[in-house]
C-alpha cells in the first residue's frame, strides 16, 4: 500500500512496475511479484501471487448515475496461488479479480458502500449497495456463470451485520428473503474500512462471502487523513527507500 511517485512507475501492455513490485500478464495468468515493507511495523513483505482466471469479462459497469465511477469484474471466476517468502505462507483456492476506476475521488461521489462476492456451486454472485453523497441509494446484484457471463438479478433485501469491533464500522449485506447473515471473521478493521467473511444465503444456496464495508464520510475526516501516512507511507521521488 506504499504510495510512490511517477519516477517509480513503468507500464507496458502486459507489465506494471511500481517500485520494487510488479504485475505481469502472459495471456493466461496474472503474476504479482510483491517486494515491500509493511507499515507501521517495517516487516519485509515478499512473495508471489498467481491468478489463473477461469473466465474473463470486458464489460465495465457505472456505479453512479453520472458514470464518474466504474467497476470492472475482470475475472469473476479464478484460481489463486499464493507463495510468500516473507512471511512464510503458502495456499491456493478460489479467487476473484476486479478493478475500480474513476474521474474523481471516491469521497466526492459516495457516503458509503457495502460489497460482497460469494462463490456458488457452479457460479458466483457479486452485490453492491451504495449510498451517494446526496443520500440516494443504489443496489446492484450480478450473477456470473462459469464462463463469466453476467446476469442481473433483483437485489436481495438488506440485512444488518455487527459493527466492527475496533473501529465500529457499520456493516450490512443482502440475503435471500427470510434469511439473515452473520460475520464469521473480520479480516481487516480500520478507521474507515472493514473486510469480513460472512455467512449468508444467496440465490437459494448457503454461501460464505467475502464482504467489505467502506465509509467515505469517515475517510474524509481530518483525523483519519492524519492517520493514513502511518499505514500508507508515501515515497514521492523516483528512488525507493530500500
mmCIF file of C-alpha atoms in Angstrom, residues 110-195:
data_model
loop_
_atom_site.group_PDB
_atom_site.id
_atom_site.type_symbol
_atom_site.label_atom_id
_atom_site.label_comp_id
_atom_site.label_asym_id
_atom_site.label_seq_id
_atom_site.Cartn_x
_atom_site.Cartn_y
_atom_site.Cartn_z
ATOM 1 C CA UNK A 110 -20.246 8.284 -2.170
ATOM 2 C CA UNK A 111 -21.026 8.349 1.525
ATOM 3 C CA UNK A 112 -20.536 4.592 1.911
ATOM 4 C CA UNK A 113 -20.957 1.206 0.287
ATOM 5 C CA UNK A 114 -21.205 -2.460 1.163
ATOM 6 C CA UNK A 115 -19.840 -5.000 -1.327
ATOM 7 C CA UNK A 116 -19.619 -8.782 -1.307
ATOM 8 C CA UNK A 117 -18.653 -11.660 -3.568
ATOM 9 C CA UNK A 118 -19.906 -15.192 -2.946
ATOM 10 C CA UNK A 119 -18.897 -18.461 -4.603
ATOM 11 C CA UNK A 120 -21.888 -20.591 -5.537
ATOM 12 C CA UNK A 121 -21.759 -24.263 -6.536
ATOM 13 C CA UNK A 122 -21.160 -23.628 -10.240
ATOM 14 C CA UNK A 123 -21.112 -19.833 -10.431
ATOM 15 C CA UNK A 124 -20.667 -16.706 -8.303
ATOM 16 C CA UNK A 125 -22.574 -13.591 -7.262
ATOM 17 C CA UNK A 126 -21.492 -10.010 -6.554
ATOM 18 C CA UNK A 127 -23.541 -7.477 -4.591
ATOM 19 C CA UNK A 128 -23.075 -3.715 -4.295
ATOM 20 C CA UNK A 129 -25.150 -1.433 -2.083
ATOM 21 C CA UNK A 130 -24.122 2.212 -2.408
ATOM 22 C CA UNK A 131 -25.196 5.448 -0.755
ATOM 23 C CA UNK A 132 -24.306 8.527 -2.782
ATOM 24 C CA UNK A 133 -23.233 11.875 -1.406
ATOM 25 C CA UNK A 134 -26.766 13.271 -1.905
ATOM 26 C CA UNK A 135 -28.245 10.465 0.207
ATOM 27 C CA UNK A 136 -29.700 8.428 -2.649
ATOM 28 C CA UNK A 137 -29.031 4.681 -2.730
ATOM 29 C CA UNK A 138 -28.424 2.119 -5.447
ATOM 30 C CA UNK A 139 -28.171 -1.679 -5.194
ATOM 31 C CA UNK A 140 -26.512 -3.849 -7.806
ATOM 32 C CA UNK A 141 -26.727 -7.666 -7.948
ATOM 33 C CA UNK A 142 -24.978 -9.735 -10.643
ATOM 34 C CA UNK A 143 -24.870 -13.492 -11.152
ATOM 35 C CA UNK A 144 -21.836 -14.786 -13.095
ATOM 36 C CA UNK A 145 -21.878 -18.205 -14.738
ATOM 37 C CA UNK A 146 -18.769 -20.352 -15.154
ATOM 38 C CA UNK A 147 -17.891 -18.615 -18.444
ATOM 39 C CA UNK A 148 -18.060 -15.122 -16.931
ATOM 40 C CA UNK A 149 -21.390 -14.090 -18.461
ATOM 41 C CA UNK A 150 -23.231 -11.709 -16.115
ATOM 42 C CA UNK A 151 -26.957 -11.750 -15.468
ATOM 43 C CA UNK A 152 -28.549 -9.100 -13.205
ATOM 44 C CA UNK A 153 -30.991 -10.349 -10.596
ATOM 45 C CA UNK A 154 -33.255 -8.451 -8.177
ATOM 46 C CA UNK A 155 -31.118 -7.160 -5.293
ATOM 47 C CA UNK A 156 -31.995 -9.165 -2.166
ATOM 48 C CA UNK A 157 -33.205 -7.398 0.994
ATOM 49 C CA UNK A 158 -30.584 -5.751 3.182
ATOM 50 C CA UNK A 159 -29.787 -7.415 6.494
ATOM 51 C CA UNK A 160 -27.710 -5.878 9.292
ATOM 52 C CA UNK A 161 -24.351 -7.178 10.465
ATOM 53 C CA UNK A 162 -22.474 -6.448 13.673
ATOM 54 C CA UNK A 163 -20.332 -3.334 13.588
ATOM 55 C CA UNK A 164 -16.595 -3.985 13.533
ATOM 56 C CA UNK A 165 -15.016 -4.418 16.953
ATOM 57 C CA UNK A 166 -12.164 -1.908 16.991
ATOM 58 C CA UNK A 167 -13.321 0.970 14.788
ATOM 59 C CA UNK A 168 -17.105 0.423 14.932
ATOM 60 C CA UNK A 169 -17.586 0.412 11.166
ATOM 61 C CA UNK A 170 -21.312 -0.108 10.364
ATOM 62 C CA UNK A 171 -21.822 -3.219 8.243
ATOM 63 C CA UNK A 172 -24.744 -4.663 6.298
ATOM 64 C CA UNK A 173 -25.220 -7.128 3.476
ATOM 65 C CA UNK A 174 -28.007 -8.664 1.393
ATOM 66 C CA UNK A 175 -29.602 -12.093 1.667
ATOM 67 C CA UNK A 176 -32.459 -14.095 0.204
ATOM 68 C CA UNK A 177 -35.856 -13.102 1.670
ATOM 69 C CA UNK A 178 -36.395 -14.718 5.053
ATOM 70 C CA UNK A 179 -32.686 -15.341 5.656
ATOM 71 C CA UNK A 180 -30.179 -13.494 7.783
ATOM 72 C CA UNK A 181 -26.405 -13.190 7.740
ATOM 73 C CA UNK A 182 -23.571 -13.304 10.240
ATOM 74 C CA UNK A 183 -19.937 -12.267 10.354
ATOM 75 C CA UNK A 184 -17.718 -15.338 10.654
ATOM 76 C CA UNK A 185 -14.440 -13.424 10.815
ATOM 77 C CA UNK A 186 -13.249 -9.834 10.481
ATOM 78 C CA UNK A 187 -10.153 -9.806 8.288
ATOM 79 C CA UNK A 188 -9.461 -6.055 8.363
ATOM 80 C CA UNK A 189 -10.782 -3.463 10.808
ATOM 81 C CA UNK A 190 -9.588 0.071 10.021
ATOM 82 C CA UNK A 191 -10.901 3.585 10.770
ATOM 83 C CA UNK A 192 -12.888 3.704 7.503
ATOM 84 C CA UNK A 193 -12.947 0.171 6.087
ATOM 85 C CA UNK A 194 -13.775 -3.365 7.233
ATOM 86 C CA UNK A 195 -13.269 -6.603 5.296
#
